[in-house]
Short mmCIF file of C-alpha atoms and ligand atoms in Angstrom, two decimals:
data_model
loop_
_atom_site.label_atom_id
_atom_site.label_comp_id
_atom_site.label_asym_id
_atom_site.label_seq_id
_atom_site.Cartn_x
_atom_site.Cartn_y
_atom_site.Cartn_z
CA MET N 289 112.11 108.44 103.30
CA GLN N 290 110.70 109.83 100.48
CA LEU N 291 108.03 108.85 98.03
CA ILE N 292 108.36 109.84 94.53
CA GLY N 293 104.60 109.50 92.14
CA ARG N 294 101.81 110.68 92.32
CA ASN N 295 98.59 108.37 94.02
CA LEU N 296 96.81 108.27 90.66
CA SER N 297 99.27 105.63 89.44
CA PRO N 298 98.57 102.62 91.14
CA PHE N 299 101.89 101.37 91.93
CA VAL N 300 102.50 104.28 93.33
CA ARG N 301 98.95 104.31 95.61
CA ARG N 302 99.87 100.49 96.46
CA THR N 303 102.48 101.65 98.43
CA SER N 304 101.60 104.80 99.89
CA VAL N 305 98.97 102.44 101.82
CA ILE N 306 102.31 99.65 102.89
CA LEU N 307 103.32 102.53 104.29
CA LYS N 308 100.93 103.86 106.32
CA LEU N 309 100.02 100.48 106.89
CA LEU N 310 103.33 100.05 108.50
CA ASP N 311 102.88 103.43 110.06
CA LEU N 312 106.53 104.40 108.29
CA PRO N 313 106.59 108.13 107.62
CA TYR N 314 107.50 109.61 104.31
CA GLU N 315 106.93 112.24 102.28
CA GLN N 316 105.04 112.52 99.19
CA ARG N 317 106.99 114.32 95.64
CA GLY N 318 104.06 114.02 93.70
CA LEU N 319 106.14 113.48 90.28
CA SER N 320 103.78 112.77 87.37
CA THR N 321 105.73 111.15 84.25
CA ALA N 322 103.75 112.98 81.65
CA ASP N 323 105.06 116.56 83.07
CA ASP N 324 107.72 115.68 85.09
CA ALA N 325 110.06 113.76 82.63
CA GLU N 326 113.79 115.52 83.35
CA GLU N 327 113.00 115.29 87.23
CA ILE N 328 112.29 111.66 86.94
CA ALA N 329 115.36 110.41 84.78
CA LYS N 330 117.78 112.10 88.03
CA ILE N 331 115.78 109.53 90.20
CA ASN N 332 115.38 106.70 87.75
CA PRO N 333 116.89 105.99 84.28
CA VAL N 334 114.08 104.51 82.78
CA VAL N 335 111.21 107.06 83.73
CA ARG N 336 109.17 105.51 85.86
CA VAL N 337 107.48 105.68 89.75
CA PRO N 338 107.31 105.16 92.08
CA SER N 339 110.62 105.21 93.36
CA LEU N 340 111.52 105.63 96.79
CA ILE N 341 114.21 107.26 98.63
CA LEU N 342 116.04 106.03 101.51
CA ASP N 343 116.91 108.67 104.74
CA ASP N 344 120.50 107.80 103.76
CA GLY N 345 119.85 108.15 99.93
CA GLU N 346 119.45 104.82 98.95
CA CYS N 347 117.38 104.54 95.63
CA LEU N 348 114.70 101.71 95.25
CA ILE N 349 112.54 101.90 92.07
CA ASP N 350 110.15 99.08 91.23
CA SER N 351 106.67 99.27 93.27
CA ASN N 352 107.63 95.34 93.99
CA ALA N 353 111.11 95.80 95.14
CA ILE N 354 109.92 98.63 97.02
CA ILE N 355 107.35 96.75 98.62
CA ASP N 356 109.92 93.81 99.59
CA HIS N 357 111.77 96.65 101.11
CA LEU N 358 108.94 97.61 103.55
CA LEU N 359 107.66 94.30 103.93
CA GLU N 360 111.19 93.30 105.28
CA VAL N 361 111.95 96.06 107.81
CA GLY N 362 108.10 96.54 108.85
CA ASP N 363 106.00 93.87 108.80
CA THR N 364 108.59 91.48 110.74
CA GLY N 365 105.27 89.10 112.27
CA HIS N 366 104.20 88.82 108.55
CA GLN N 367 100.92 90.19 109.14
CA LEU N 368 100.56 91.52 104.67
CA LEU N 369 102.69 88.83 103.53
CA PRO N 370 103.14 85.54 105.52
CA ALA N 371 106.43 83.76 106.11
CA GLY N 372 106.15 81.21 104.04
CA GLY N 373 104.21 78.38 102.33
CA ALA N 374 101.01 77.39 100.66
CA ASP N 375 99.78 80.82 102.52
CA ARG N 376 102.29 82.73 100.82
CA ARG N 377 102.09 81.88 97.58
CA ALA N 378 98.57 82.24 97.09
CA VAL N 379 98.56 86.06 98.55
CA LEU N 380 101.50 86.21 96.37
CA ARG N 381 98.78 84.44 93.63
CA LEU N 382 96.33 87.00 94.01
CA ALA N 383 98.63 90.10 95.02
CA ALA N 384 100.13 89.74 91.08
CA ILE N 385 96.92 89.47 89.76
CA GLY N 386 96.33 92.87 91.06
CA HIS N 387 99.48 94.44 89.87
CA GLY N 388 98.45 92.36 86.53
CA VAL N 389 94.84 94.42 85.61
CA MET N 390 97.29 97.52 87.30
CA GLU N 391 99.43 96.96 84.49
CA LYS N 392 96.55 96.13 81.89
CA GLY N 393 94.43 99.27 83.34
CA VAL N 394 97.60 101.45 82.87
CA ALA N 395 98.34 99.90 79.12
CA SER N 396 94.47 100.54 78.18
CA SER N 397 94.87 104.29 80.41
CA TYR N 398 97.95 105.18 77.53
CA GLU N 399 96.40 103.27 74.81
CA ARG N 400 93.56 105.74 74.88
CA ASN N 401 94.39 108.73 76.08
CA ARG N 402 98.36 109.03 75.23
CA ARG N 403 97.86 108.51 71.47
CA PRO N 404 96.71 111.16 68.91
CA LYS N 405 93.13 109.28 67.75
CA GLU N 406 93.78 108.07 64.41
CA LEU N 407 96.94 106.34 66.16
CA VAL N 408 94.83 103.72 68.20
CA TYR N 409 94.77 100.04 67.93
CA ASP N 410 91.47 99.42 69.73
CA ASP N 411 91.81 95.17 69.07
CA TRP N 412 94.58 96.06 71.13
CA VAL N 413 92.69 98.40 73.74
CA LYS N 414 89.86 95.66 73.71
CA MET N 415 92.31 92.32 74.62
CA VAL N 416 94.06 94.41 77.52
CA GLU N 417 91.19 95.27 78.71
CA GLY N 418 89.53 91.88 78.38
CA GLN N 419 92.44 91.15 80.87
CA VAL N 420 92.06 93.49 83.06
CA ALA N 421 88.03 91.80 83.29
CA GLY N 422 89.66 88.39 83.48
CA GLY N 423 91.60 89.89 86.72
CA LEU N 424 89.19 91.36 88.21
CA ALA N 425 86.58 88.71 87.80
CA ALA N 426 89.38 86.69 90.23
CA LEU N 427 89.71 89.23 92.07
CA ASN N 428 86.31 89.09 92.81
CA GLU N 429 85.17 85.12 93.22
CA ALA N 430 87.89 85.16 95.69
CA ALA N 431 86.05 88.38 97.58
CA SER N 432 83.07 86.28 97.47
CA SER N 433 84.47 83.76 100.32
CA GLY N 434 85.32 85.93 103.15
CA ASP N 435 85.96 89.08 104.28
CA TYR N 436 89.57 89.42 103.23
CA LEU N 437 90.91 87.29 99.70
CA HIS N 438 92.74 85.00 101.99
CA GLY N 439 92.73 84.53 105.10
CA ASP N 440 90.99 85.99 108.54
CA HIS N 441 92.79 89.50 108.11
CA LEU N 442 93.78 92.29 105.30
CA THR N 443 97.07 90.95 103.03
CA LEU N 444 99.24 92.59 100.20
CA ALA N 445 96.26 90.71 97.95
CA ASP N 446 93.55 93.51 98.65
CA VAL N 447 95.92 96.29 99.26
CA ASN N 448 96.44 95.30 95.44
CA ALA N 449 92.85 94.40 94.78
CA VAL N 450 91.67 97.77 96.04
CA VAL N 451 93.74 99.84 94.75
CA ALA N 452 93.68 98.29 91.66
CA TYR N 453 89.57 98.51 91.60
CA ASP N 454 90.02 102.42 92.42
CA PHE N 455 92.48 102.53 90.00
CA VAL N 456 90.22 100.88 87.06
CA GLY N 457 87.33 102.93 88.05
CA ILE N 458 88.96 105.75 87.88
CA ALA N 459 90.79 105.13 84.24
CA ALA N 460 88.36 102.85 82.56
CA ARG N 461 84.91 103.88 84.39
CA TYR N 462 82.82 101.41 81.82
CA LEU N 463 84.25 98.69 82.80
CA LEU N 464 82.59 98.73 86.00
CA LYS N 465 79.20 99.86 84.56
CA ASP N 466 76.57 97.83 86.41
CA ASP N 467 78.58 96.33 89.41
CA PRO N 468 80.00 93.37 87.91
CA TYR N 469 82.41 92.59 90.65
CA PRO N 470 80.39 92.93 93.73
CA ALA N 471 82.23 91.00 95.91
CA LEU N 472 85.48 93.22 95.65
CA ALA N 473 83.04 96.67 95.39
CA ALA N 474 82.18 95.85 98.49
CA LEU N 475 85.74 94.94 99.80
CA ALA N 476 87.22 98.32 98.23
CA GLN N 477 84.93 99.67 99.80
CA ARG N 478 85.42 98.59 103.31
CA CYS N 479 88.56 99.44 102.82
CA GLY N 480 88.12 102.18 102.02
CA GLY N 481 87.08 103.16 105.21
CA LEU N 482 90.38 102.30 106.57
CA PRO N 483 93.13 105.03 107.03
CA ALA N 484 95.61 103.87 104.75
CA PHE N 485 93.46 103.64 101.36
CA ALA N 486 91.25 106.81 102.71
CA ASP N 487 94.74 108.94 102.65
CA THR N 488 95.93 108.13 100.00
CA VAL N 489 92.82 108.70 97.31
CA PHE N 490 93.90 110.71 94.46
CA LYS N 491 92.39 113.76 94.56
CA PRO N 492 93.84 115.56 91.11
CA GLY N 493 95.01 119.10 91.09
N1 LIG Z 509 106.38 97.20 87.77
C1 LIG Z 509 106.22 98.79 87.67
C2 LIG Z 509 106.12 99.33 87.00
C3 LIG Z 509 105.43 100.39 87.70
C4 LIG Z 509 104.86 101.77 86.22
O1 LIG Z 509 104.40 101.28 84.98
N2 LIG Z 509 104.52 103.23 86.56
C5 LIG Z 509 103.52 103.57 85.28
C6 LIG Z 509 102.51 104.85 86.34
S1 LIG Z 509 101.25 104.37 86.42
C7 LIG Z 509 104.55 104.66 84.67
O2 LIG Z 509 105.89 105.20 85.13
N3 LIG Z 509 104.93 105.01 83.70
C8 LIG Z 509 105.90 105.80 83.23
C9 LIG Z 509 106.25 105.03 81.38
O3 LIG Z 509 106.10 103.65 81.43
O4 LIG Z 509 106.65 105.47 80.98
C10 LIG Z 509 106.13 99.16 89.63
O5 LIG Z 509 105.00 98.05 89.59
O6 LIG Z 509 106.27 100.20 89.81
#
């Protein structure tokens, strides 16, 4: 399989983490939407990452659809996502909060970095960063009651939370000043020691 995109994108990195946790072999093609739009357009008509090209050439787009497939083929014991019921709903809810933090963190970064300075709308940046903070606070609260966000082992909720937290640390570090989310920071540190997370840290260049 071939994963398209760089791990700077939290959506790409969470896909990389899941591939590694499930021990699924893949290569990564580090294309970026800023520099490689033409190449990416040949793979995904809306020019976004990640995409995953399967061994038979089928191309999946959007991290949600990609991870849905990876869990279907690789998480047959339902470790990362419970098979059903209240546990599944709880993991999906927390995973959605992590995914929302990624979306709002990316939106804030695009507003600040992809527009000419005079066109940046500060009130809107403040609003999306308030949404990032709300999501991180909710994840921090969930992380405060045990070693994992839900249950007694690592799930998709932890993957998204840690990747979202790490991304905010890169893209809007000032939001983490004075360690406002200590339980989430501790979870990120613990998970950071696992190869699936350590091997997917974005390295520029
Ligand atoms: N819902 C998508 C979001 C993907 C996304 O926004 N990726 C960003 C990179 S971090 C991107 O491709 N941005 C370019 C664009 O949206 O124009 C997913 O979960 O995969």
